[in-house]
mmCIF file with all atom_site columns, C-alpha atoms and ligand atoms in Angstrom:
data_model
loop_
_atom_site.group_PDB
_atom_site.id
_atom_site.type_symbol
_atom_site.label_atom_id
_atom_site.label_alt_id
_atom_site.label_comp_id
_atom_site.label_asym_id
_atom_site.label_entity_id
_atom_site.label_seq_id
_atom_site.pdbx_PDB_ins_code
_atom_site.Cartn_x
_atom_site.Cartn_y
_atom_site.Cartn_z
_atom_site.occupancy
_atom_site.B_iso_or_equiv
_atom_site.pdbx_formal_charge
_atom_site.auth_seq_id
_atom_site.auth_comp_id
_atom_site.auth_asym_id
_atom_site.auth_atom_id
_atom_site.pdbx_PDB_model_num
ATOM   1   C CA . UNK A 1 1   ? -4.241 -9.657  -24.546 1.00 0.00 ? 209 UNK A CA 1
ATOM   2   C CA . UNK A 1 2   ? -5.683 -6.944  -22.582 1.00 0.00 ? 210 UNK A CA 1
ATOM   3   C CA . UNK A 1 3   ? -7.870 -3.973  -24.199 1.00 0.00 ? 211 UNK A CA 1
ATOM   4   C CA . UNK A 1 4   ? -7.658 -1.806  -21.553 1.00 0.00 ? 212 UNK A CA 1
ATOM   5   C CA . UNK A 1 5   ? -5.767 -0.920  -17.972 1.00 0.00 ? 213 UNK A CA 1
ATOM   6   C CA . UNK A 1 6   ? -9.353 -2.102  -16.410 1.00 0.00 ? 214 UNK A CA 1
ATOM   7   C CA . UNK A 1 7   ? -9.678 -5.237  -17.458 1.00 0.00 ? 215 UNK A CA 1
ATOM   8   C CA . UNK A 1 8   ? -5.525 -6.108  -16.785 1.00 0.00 ? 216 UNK A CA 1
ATOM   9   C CA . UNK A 1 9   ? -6.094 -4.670  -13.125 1.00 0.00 ? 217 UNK A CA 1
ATOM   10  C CA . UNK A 1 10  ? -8.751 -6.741  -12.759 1.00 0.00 ? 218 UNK A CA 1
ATOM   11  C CA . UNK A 1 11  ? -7.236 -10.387 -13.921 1.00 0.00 ? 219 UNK A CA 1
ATOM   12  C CA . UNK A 1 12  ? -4.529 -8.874  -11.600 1.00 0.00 ? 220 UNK A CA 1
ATOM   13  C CA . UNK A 1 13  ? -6.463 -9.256  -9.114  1.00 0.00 ? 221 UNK A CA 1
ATOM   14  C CA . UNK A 1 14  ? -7.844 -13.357 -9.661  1.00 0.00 ? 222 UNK A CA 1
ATOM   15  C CA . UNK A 1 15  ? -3.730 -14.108 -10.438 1.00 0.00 ? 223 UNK A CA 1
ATOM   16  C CA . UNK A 1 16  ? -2.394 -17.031 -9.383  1.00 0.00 ? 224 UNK A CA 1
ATOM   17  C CA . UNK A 1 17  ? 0.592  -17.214 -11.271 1.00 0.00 ? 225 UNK A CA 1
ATOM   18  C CA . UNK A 1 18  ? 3.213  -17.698 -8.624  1.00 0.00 ? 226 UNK A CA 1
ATOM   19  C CA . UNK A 1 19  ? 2.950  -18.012 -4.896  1.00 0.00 ? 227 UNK A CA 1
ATOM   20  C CA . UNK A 1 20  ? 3.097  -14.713 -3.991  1.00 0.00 ? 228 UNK A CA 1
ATOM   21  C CA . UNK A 1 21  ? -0.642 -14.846 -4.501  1.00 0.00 ? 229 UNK A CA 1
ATOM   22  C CA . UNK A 1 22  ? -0.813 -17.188 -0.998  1.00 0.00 ? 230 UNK A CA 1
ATOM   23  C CA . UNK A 1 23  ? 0.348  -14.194 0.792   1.00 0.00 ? 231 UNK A CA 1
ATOM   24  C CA . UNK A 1 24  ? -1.752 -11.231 -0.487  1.00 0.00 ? 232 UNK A CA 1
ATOM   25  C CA . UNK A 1 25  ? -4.366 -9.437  1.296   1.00 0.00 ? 233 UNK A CA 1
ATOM   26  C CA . UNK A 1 26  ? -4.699 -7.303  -1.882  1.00 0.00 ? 234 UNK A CA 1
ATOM   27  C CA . UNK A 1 27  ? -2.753 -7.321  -5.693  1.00 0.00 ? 235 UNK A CA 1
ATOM   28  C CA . UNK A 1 28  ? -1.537 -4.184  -6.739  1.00 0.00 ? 236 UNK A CA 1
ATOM   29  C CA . UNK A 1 29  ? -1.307 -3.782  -10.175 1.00 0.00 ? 237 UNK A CA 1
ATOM   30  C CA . UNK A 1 30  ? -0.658 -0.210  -10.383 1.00 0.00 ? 238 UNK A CA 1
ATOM   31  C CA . UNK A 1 31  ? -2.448 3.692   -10.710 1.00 0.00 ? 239 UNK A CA 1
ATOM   32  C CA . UNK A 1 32  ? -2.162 6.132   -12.387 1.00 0.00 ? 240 UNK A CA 1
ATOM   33  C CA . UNK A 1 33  ? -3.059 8.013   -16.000 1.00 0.00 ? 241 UNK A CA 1
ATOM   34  C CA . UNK A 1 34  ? -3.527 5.548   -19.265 1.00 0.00 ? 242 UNK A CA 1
ATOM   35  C CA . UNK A 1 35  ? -1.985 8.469   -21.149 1.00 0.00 ? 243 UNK A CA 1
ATOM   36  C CA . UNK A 1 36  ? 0.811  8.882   -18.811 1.00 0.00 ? 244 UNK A CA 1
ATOM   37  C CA . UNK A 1 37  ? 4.258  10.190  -20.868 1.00 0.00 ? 245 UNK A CA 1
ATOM   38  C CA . UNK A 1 38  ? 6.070  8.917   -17.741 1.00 0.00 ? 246 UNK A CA 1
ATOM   39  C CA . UNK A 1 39  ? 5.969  5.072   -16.059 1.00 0.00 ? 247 UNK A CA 1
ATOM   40  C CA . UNK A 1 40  ? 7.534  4.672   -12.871 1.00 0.00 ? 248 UNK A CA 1
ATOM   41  C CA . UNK A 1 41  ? 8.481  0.905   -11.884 1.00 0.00 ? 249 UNK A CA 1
ATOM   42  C CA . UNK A 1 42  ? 9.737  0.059   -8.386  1.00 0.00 ? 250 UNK A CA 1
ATOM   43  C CA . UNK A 1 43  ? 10.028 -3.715  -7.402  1.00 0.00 ? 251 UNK A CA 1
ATOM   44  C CA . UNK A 1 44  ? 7.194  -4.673  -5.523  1.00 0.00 ? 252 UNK A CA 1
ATOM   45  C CA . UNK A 1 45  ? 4.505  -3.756  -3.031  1.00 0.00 ? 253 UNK A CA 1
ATOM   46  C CA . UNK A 1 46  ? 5.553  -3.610  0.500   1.00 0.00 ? 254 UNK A CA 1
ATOM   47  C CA . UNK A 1 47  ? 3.482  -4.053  3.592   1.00 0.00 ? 255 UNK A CA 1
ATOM   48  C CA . UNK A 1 48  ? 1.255  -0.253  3.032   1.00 0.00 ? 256 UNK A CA 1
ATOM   49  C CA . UNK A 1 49  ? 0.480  -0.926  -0.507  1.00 0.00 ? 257 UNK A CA 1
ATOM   50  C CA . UNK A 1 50  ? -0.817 -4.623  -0.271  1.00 0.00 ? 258 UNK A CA 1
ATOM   51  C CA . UNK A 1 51  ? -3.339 -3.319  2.792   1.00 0.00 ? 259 UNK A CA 1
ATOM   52  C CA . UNK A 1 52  ? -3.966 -0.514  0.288   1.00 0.00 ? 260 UNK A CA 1
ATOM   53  C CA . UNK A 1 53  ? -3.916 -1.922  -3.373  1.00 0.00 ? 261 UNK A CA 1
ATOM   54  C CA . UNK A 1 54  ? -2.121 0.892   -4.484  1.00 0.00 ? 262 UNK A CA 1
ATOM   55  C CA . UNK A 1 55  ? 1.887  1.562   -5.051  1.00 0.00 ? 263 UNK A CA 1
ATOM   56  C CA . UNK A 1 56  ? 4.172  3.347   -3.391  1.00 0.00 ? 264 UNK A CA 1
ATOM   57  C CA . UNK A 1 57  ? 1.686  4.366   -0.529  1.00 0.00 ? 265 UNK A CA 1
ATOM   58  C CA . UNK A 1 58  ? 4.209  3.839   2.577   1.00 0.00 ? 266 UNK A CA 1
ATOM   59  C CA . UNK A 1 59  ? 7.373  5.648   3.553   1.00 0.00 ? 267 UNK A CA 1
ATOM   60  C CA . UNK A 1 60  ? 8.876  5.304   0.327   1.00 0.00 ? 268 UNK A CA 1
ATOM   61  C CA . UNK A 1 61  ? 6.177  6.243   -1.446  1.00 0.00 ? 269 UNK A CA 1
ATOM   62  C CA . UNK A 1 62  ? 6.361  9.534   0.506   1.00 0.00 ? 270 UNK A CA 1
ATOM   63  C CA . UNK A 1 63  ? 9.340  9.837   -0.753  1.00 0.00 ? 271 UNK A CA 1
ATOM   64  C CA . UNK A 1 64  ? 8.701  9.337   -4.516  1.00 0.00 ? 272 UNK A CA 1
ATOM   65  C CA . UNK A 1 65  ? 5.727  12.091  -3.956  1.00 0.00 ? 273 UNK A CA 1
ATOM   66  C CA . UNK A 1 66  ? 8.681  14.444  -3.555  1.00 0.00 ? 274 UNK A CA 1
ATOM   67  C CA . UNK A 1 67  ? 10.495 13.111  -6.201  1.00 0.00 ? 275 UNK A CA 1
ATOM   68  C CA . UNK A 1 68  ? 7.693  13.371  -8.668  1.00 0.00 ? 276 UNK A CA 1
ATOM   69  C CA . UNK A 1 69  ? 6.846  17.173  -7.395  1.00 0.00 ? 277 UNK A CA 1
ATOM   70  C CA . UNK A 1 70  ? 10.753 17.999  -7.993  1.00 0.00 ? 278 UNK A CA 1
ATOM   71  C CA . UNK A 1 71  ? 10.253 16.698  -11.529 1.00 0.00 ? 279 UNK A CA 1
ATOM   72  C CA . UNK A 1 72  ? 7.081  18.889  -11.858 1.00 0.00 ? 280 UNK A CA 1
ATOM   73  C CA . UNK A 1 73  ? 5.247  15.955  -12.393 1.00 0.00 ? 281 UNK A CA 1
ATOM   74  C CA . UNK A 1 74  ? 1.736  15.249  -10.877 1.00 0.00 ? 282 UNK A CA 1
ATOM   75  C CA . UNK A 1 75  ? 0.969  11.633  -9.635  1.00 0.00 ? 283 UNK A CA 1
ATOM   76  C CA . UNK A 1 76  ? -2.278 11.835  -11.149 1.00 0.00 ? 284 UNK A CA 1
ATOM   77  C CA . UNK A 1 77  ? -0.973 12.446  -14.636 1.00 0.00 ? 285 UNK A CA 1
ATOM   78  C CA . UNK A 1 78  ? 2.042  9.863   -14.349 1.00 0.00 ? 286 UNK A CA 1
ATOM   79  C CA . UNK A 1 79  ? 1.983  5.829   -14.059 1.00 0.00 ? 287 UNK A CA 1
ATOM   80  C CA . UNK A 1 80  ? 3.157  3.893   -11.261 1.00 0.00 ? 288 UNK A CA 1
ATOM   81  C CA . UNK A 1 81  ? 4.094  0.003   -11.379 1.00 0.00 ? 289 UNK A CA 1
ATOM   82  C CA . UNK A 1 82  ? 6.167  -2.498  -10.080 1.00 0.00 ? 290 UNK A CA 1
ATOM   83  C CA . UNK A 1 83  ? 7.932  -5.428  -11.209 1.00 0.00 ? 291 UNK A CA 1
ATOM   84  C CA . UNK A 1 84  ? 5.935  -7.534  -8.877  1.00 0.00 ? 292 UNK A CA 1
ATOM   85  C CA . UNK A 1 85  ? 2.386  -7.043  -8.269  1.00 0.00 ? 293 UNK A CA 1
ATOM   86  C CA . UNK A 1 86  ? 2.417  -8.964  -4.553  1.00 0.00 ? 294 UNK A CA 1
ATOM   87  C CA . UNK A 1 87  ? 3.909  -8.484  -1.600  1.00 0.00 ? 295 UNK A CA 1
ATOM   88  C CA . UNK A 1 88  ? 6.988  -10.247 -1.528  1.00 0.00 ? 296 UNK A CA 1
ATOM   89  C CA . UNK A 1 89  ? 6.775  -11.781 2.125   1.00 0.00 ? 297 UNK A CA 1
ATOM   90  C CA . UNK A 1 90  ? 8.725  -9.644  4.605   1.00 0.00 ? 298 UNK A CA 1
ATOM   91  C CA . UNK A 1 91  ? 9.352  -7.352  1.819   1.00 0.00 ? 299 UNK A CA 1
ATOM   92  C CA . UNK A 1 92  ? 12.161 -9.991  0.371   1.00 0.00 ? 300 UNK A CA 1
ATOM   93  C CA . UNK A 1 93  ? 13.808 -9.151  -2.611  1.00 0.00 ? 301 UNK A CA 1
ATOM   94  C CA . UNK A 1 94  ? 11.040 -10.749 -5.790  1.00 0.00 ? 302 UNK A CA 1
ATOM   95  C CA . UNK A 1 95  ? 12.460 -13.812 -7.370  1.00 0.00 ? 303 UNK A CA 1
ATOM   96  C CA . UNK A 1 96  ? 13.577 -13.922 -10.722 1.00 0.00 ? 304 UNK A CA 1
ATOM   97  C CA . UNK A 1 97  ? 10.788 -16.721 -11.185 1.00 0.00 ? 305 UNK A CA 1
ATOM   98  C CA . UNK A 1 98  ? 8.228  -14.627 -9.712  1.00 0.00 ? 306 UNK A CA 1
ATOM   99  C CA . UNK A 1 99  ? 9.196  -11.436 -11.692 1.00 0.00 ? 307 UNK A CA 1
ATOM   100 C CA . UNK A 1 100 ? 8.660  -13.685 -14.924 1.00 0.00 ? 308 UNK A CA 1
ATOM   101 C CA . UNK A 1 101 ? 5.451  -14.875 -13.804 1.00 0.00 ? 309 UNK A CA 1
ATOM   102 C CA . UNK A 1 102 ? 4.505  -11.287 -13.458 1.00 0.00 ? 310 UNK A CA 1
ATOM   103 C CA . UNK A 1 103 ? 6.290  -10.223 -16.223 1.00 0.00 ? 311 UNK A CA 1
ATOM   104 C CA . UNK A 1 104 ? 2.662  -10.470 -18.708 1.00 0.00 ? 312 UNK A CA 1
ATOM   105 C CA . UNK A 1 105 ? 1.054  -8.162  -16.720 1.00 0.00 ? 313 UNK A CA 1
ATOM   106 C CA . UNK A 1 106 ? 4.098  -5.380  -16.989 1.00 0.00 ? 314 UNK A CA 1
ATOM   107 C CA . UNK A 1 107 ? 4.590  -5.773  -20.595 1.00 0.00 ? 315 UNK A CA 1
ATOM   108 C CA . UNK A 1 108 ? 0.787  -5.229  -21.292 1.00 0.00 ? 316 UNK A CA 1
ATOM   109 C CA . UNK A 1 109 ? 1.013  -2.160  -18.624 1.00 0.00 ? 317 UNK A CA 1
ATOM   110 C CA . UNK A 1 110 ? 3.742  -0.676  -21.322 1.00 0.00 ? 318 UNK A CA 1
ATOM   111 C CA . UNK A 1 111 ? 1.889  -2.069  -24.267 1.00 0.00 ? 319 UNK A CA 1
ATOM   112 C CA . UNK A 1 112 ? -1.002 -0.119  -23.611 1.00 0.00 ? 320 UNK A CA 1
ATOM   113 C CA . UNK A 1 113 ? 0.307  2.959   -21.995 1.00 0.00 ? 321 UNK A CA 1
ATOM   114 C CA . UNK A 1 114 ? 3.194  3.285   -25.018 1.00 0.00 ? 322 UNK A CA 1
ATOM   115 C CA . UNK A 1 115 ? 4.792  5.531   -22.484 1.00 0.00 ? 323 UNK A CA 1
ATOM   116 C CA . UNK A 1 116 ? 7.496  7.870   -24.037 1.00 0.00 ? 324 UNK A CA 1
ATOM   117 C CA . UNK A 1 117 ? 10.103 7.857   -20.719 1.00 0.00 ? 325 UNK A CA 1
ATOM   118 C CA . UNK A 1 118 ? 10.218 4.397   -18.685 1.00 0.00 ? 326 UNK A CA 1
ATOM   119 C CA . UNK A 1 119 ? 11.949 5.378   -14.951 1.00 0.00 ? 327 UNK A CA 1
ATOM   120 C CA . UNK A 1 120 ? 13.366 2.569   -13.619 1.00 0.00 ? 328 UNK A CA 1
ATOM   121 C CA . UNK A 1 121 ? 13.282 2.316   -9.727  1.00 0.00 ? 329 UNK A CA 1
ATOM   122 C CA . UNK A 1 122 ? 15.980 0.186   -8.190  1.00 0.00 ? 330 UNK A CA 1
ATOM   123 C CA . UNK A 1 123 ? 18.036 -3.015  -9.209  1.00 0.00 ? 331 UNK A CA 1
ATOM   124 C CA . UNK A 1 124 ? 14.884 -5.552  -10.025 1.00 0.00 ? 332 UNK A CA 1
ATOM   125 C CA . UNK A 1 125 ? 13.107 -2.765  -12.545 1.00 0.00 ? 333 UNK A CA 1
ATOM   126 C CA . UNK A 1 126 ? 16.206 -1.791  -13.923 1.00 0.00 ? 334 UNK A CA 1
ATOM   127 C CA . UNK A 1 127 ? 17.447 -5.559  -14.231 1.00 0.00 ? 335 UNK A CA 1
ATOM   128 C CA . UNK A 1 128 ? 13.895 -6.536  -16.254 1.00 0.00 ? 336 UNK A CA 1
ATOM   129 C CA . UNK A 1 129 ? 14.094 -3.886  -18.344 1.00 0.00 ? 337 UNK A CA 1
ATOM   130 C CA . UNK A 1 130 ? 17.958 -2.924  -18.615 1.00 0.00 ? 338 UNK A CA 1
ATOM   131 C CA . UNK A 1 131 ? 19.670 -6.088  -18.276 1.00 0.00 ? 339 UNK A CA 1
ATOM   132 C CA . UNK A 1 132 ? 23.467 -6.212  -17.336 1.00 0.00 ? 340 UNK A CA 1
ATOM   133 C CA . UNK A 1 133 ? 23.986 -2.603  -16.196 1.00 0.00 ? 341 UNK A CA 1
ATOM   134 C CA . UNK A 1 134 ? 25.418 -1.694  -12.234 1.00 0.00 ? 342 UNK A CA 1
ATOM   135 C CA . UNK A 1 135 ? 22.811 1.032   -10.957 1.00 0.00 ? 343 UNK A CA 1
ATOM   136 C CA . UNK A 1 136 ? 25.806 2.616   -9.363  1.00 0.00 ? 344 UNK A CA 1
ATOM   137 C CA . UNK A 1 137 ? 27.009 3.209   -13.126 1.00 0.00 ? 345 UNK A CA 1
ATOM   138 C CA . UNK A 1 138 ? 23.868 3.652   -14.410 1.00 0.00 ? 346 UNK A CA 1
ATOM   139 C CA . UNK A 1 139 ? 21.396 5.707   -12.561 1.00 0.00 ? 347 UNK A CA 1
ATOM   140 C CA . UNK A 1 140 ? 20.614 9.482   -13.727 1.00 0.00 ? 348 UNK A CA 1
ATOM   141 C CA . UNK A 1 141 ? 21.566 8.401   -17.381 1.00 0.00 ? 349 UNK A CA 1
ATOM   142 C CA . UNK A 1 142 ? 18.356 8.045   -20.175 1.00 0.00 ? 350 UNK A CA 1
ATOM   143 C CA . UNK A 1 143 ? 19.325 5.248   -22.064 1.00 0.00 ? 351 UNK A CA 1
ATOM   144 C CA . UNK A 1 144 ? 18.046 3.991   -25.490 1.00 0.00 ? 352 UNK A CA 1
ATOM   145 C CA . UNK A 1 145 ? 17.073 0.151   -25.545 1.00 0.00 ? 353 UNK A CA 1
ATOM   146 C CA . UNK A 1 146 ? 14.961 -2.184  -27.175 1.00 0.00 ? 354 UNK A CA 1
ATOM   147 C CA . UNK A 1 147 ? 11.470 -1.400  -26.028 1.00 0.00 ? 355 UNK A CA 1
ATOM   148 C CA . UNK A 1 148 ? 8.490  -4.370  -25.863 1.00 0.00 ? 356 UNK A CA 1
ATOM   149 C CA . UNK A 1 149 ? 7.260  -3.812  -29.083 1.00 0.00 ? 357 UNK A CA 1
ATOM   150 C CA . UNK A 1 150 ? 10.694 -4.376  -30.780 1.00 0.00 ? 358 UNK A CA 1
ATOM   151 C CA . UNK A 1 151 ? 11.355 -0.570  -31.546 1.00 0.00 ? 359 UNK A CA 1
ATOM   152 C CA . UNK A 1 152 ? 13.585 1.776   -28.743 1.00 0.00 ? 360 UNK A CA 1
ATOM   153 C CA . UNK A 1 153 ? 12.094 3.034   -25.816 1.00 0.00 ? 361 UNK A CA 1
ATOM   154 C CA . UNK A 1 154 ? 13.962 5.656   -23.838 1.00 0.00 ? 362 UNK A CA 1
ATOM   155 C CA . UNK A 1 155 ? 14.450 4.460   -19.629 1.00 0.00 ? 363 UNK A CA 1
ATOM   156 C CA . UNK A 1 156 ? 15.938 6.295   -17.164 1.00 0.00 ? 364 UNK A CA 1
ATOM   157 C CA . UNK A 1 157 ? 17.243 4.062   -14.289 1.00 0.00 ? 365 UNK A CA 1
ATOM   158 C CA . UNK A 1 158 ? 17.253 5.359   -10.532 1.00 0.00 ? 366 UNK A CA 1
ATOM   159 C CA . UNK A 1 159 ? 18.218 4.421   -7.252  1.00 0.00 ? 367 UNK A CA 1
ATOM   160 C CA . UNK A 1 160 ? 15.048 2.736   -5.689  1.00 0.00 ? 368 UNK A CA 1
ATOM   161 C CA . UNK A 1 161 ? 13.403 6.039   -3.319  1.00 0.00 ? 369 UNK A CA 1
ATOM   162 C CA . UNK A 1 162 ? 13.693 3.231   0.090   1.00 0.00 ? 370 UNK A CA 1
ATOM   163 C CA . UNK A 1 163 ? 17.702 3.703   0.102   1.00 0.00 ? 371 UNK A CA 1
ATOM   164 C CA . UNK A 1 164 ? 16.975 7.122   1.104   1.00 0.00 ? 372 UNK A CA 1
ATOM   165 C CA . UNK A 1 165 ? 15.199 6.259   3.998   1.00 0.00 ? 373 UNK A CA 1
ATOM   166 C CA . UNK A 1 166 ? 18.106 3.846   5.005   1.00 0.00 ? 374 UNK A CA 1
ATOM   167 C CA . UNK A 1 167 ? 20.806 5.936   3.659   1.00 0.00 ? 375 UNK A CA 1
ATOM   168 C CA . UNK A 1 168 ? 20.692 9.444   3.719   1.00 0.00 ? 376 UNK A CA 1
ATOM   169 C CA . UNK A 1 169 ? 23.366 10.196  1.242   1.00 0.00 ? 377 UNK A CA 1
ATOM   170 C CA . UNK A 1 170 ? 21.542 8.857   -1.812  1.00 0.00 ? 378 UNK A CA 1
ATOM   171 C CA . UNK A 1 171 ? 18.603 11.207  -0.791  1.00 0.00 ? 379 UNK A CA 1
ATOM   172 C CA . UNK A 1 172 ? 20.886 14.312  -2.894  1.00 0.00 ? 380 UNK A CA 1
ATOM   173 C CA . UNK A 1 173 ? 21.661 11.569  -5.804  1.00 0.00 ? 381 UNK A CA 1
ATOM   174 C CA . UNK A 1 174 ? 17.813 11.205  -6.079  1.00 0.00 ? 382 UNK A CA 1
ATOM   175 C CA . UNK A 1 175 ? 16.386 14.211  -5.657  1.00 0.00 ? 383 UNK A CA 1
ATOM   176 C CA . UNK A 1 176 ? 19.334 15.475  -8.564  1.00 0.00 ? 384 UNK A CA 1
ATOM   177 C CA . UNK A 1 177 ? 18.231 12.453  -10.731 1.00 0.00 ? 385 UNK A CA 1
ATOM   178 C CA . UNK A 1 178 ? 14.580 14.009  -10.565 1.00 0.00 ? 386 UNK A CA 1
ATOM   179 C CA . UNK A 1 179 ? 15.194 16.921  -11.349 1.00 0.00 ? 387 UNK A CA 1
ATOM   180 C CA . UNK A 1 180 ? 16.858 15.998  -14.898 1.00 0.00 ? 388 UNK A CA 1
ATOM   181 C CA . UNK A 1 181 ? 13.648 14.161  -15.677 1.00 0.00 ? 389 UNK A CA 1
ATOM   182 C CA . UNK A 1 182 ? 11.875 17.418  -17.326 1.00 0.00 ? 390 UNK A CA 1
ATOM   183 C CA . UNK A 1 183 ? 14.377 18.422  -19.946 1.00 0.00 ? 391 UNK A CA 1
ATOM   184 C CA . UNK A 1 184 ? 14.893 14.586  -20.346 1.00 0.00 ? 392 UNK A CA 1
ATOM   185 C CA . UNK A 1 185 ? 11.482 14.572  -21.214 1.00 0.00 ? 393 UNK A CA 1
ATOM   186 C CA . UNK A 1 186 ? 10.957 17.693  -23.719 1.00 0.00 ? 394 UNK A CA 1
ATOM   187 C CA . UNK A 1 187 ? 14.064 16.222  -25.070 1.00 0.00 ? 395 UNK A CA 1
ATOM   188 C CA . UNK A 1 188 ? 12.458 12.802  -26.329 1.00 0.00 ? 396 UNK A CA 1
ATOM   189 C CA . UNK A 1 189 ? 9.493  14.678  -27.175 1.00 0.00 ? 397 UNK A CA 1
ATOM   190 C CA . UNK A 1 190 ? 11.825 17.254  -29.240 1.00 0.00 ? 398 UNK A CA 1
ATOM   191 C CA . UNK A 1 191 ? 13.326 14.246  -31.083 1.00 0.00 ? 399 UNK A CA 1
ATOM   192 C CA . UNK A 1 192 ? 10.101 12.596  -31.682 1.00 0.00 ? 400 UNK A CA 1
ATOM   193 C CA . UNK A 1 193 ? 8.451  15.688  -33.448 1.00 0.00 ? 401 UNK A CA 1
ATOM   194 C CA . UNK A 1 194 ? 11.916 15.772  -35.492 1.00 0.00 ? 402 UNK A CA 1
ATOM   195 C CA . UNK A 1 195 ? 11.543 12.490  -36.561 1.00 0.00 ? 403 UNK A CA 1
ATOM   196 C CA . UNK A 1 196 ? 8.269  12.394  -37.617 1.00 0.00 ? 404 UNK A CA 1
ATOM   197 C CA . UNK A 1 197 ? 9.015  15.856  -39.838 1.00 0.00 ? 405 UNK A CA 1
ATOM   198 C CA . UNK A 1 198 ? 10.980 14.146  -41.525 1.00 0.00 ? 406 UNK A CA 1
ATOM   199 C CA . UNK A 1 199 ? 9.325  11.609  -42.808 1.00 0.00 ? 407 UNK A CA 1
HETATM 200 N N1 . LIG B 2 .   ? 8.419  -0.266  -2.969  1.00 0.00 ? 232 LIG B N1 1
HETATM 201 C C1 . LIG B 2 .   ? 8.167  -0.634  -4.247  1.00 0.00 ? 232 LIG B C1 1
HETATM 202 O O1 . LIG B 2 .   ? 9.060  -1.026  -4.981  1.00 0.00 ? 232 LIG B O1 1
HETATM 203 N N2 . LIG B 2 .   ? 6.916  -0.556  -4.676  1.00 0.00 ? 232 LIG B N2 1
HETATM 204 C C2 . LIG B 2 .   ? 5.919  -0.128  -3.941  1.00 0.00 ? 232 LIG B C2 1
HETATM 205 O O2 . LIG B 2 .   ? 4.815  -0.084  -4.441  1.00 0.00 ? 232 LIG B O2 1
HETATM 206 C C3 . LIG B 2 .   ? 6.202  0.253   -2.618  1.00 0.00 ? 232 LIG B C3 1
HETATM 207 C C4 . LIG B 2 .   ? 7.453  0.177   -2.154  1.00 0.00 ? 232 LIG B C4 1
#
């Protein structure tokens, strides 16, 4: 498939794979650190990013800049996707078709970053990845599921950081579900080192 982030951003960039390529004025595959512990994936870019190229750049992406700092995390060192890598138009919800036809590019994104904590940003991430949970239910709670290469992978599902801007009261729920994400992430990291000792 792809040997590096590179050279998947870049056949990002010629896709044509659903129409959501008629639309574009740029893809945008996703930044961030190849060694990143930590991929976030929201649901698609909205009218900011696809000027840009780059995720979470608008108001919500303000927004997950404080979310990140209140999980101590740096956006350099972390990895941001989304489900869909164009603009849905008028920021519709991504179709289920068009999230498969993107769905390649993702699974090489957590192929080659072999991430050790997956967060989840919304109801389309979550559904991909986590299918059949209620984010209401399931958001703030690490979860153990079959990862892409067959063996677990540890996600963490949250509210998408755009409620917040239309609803102030999941704004708290957020901010509390970032702050978990450290010891969440020592944890795996704990178990890991365990696991391999043991062998
Ligand atoms: N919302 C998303 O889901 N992704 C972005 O990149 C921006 C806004």
């Amino acid at each position: 498939m792809f040997k590096t982030l590179k050279e998947l951003e870049e056949a990002c960039k010629k896709c044509t794979n659903c129409d959501l390529c008629k639309g574009r004025t740029n893809t945008v595959p996703g930044e961030g650190s190849a060694k990143a512990e930590i991929m976030f994936i929201g649901e698609g870019p909205g009218k900011d990013e696809d000027i840009q190229g780059k995720p979470f750049v608008g108001a919500a992406g303000k927004f997950l800049n404080q979310l990140l700092e209140t999980a101590c995390l740096k956006r350099e060192d972390v990895y941001i996707a989304n489900v869909v890598k164009c603009r849905p138009p008028n920021n519709r919800d991504p179709l289920p078709e068009e999230i498969e036809a993107c769905w390649p590019y993702l699974e090489a994104q957590i192929e080659l970053i072999k991430p050790e904590l997956i967060v989840t940003l919304g109801r389309h991430s979550m559904g991909r990845l986590l299918p059949g949970l209620k984010i209401s239910e399931a958001h703030g709670k690490a979860k153990r599921y079959k990862g892409i290469d067959g063996g677990k992978q540890v996600y963490y599902p949250m509210y998408h950081p755009a409620v917040a801007l239309y609803n102030g009261s999941y704004r708290e729920i957020l901010i509390e579900d970032a702050r978990r994400i450290p010891k969440l992430l020592e944890k795996i990291k704990k178990e890991k080192l365990n696991e391999r000792n043991a062998k």
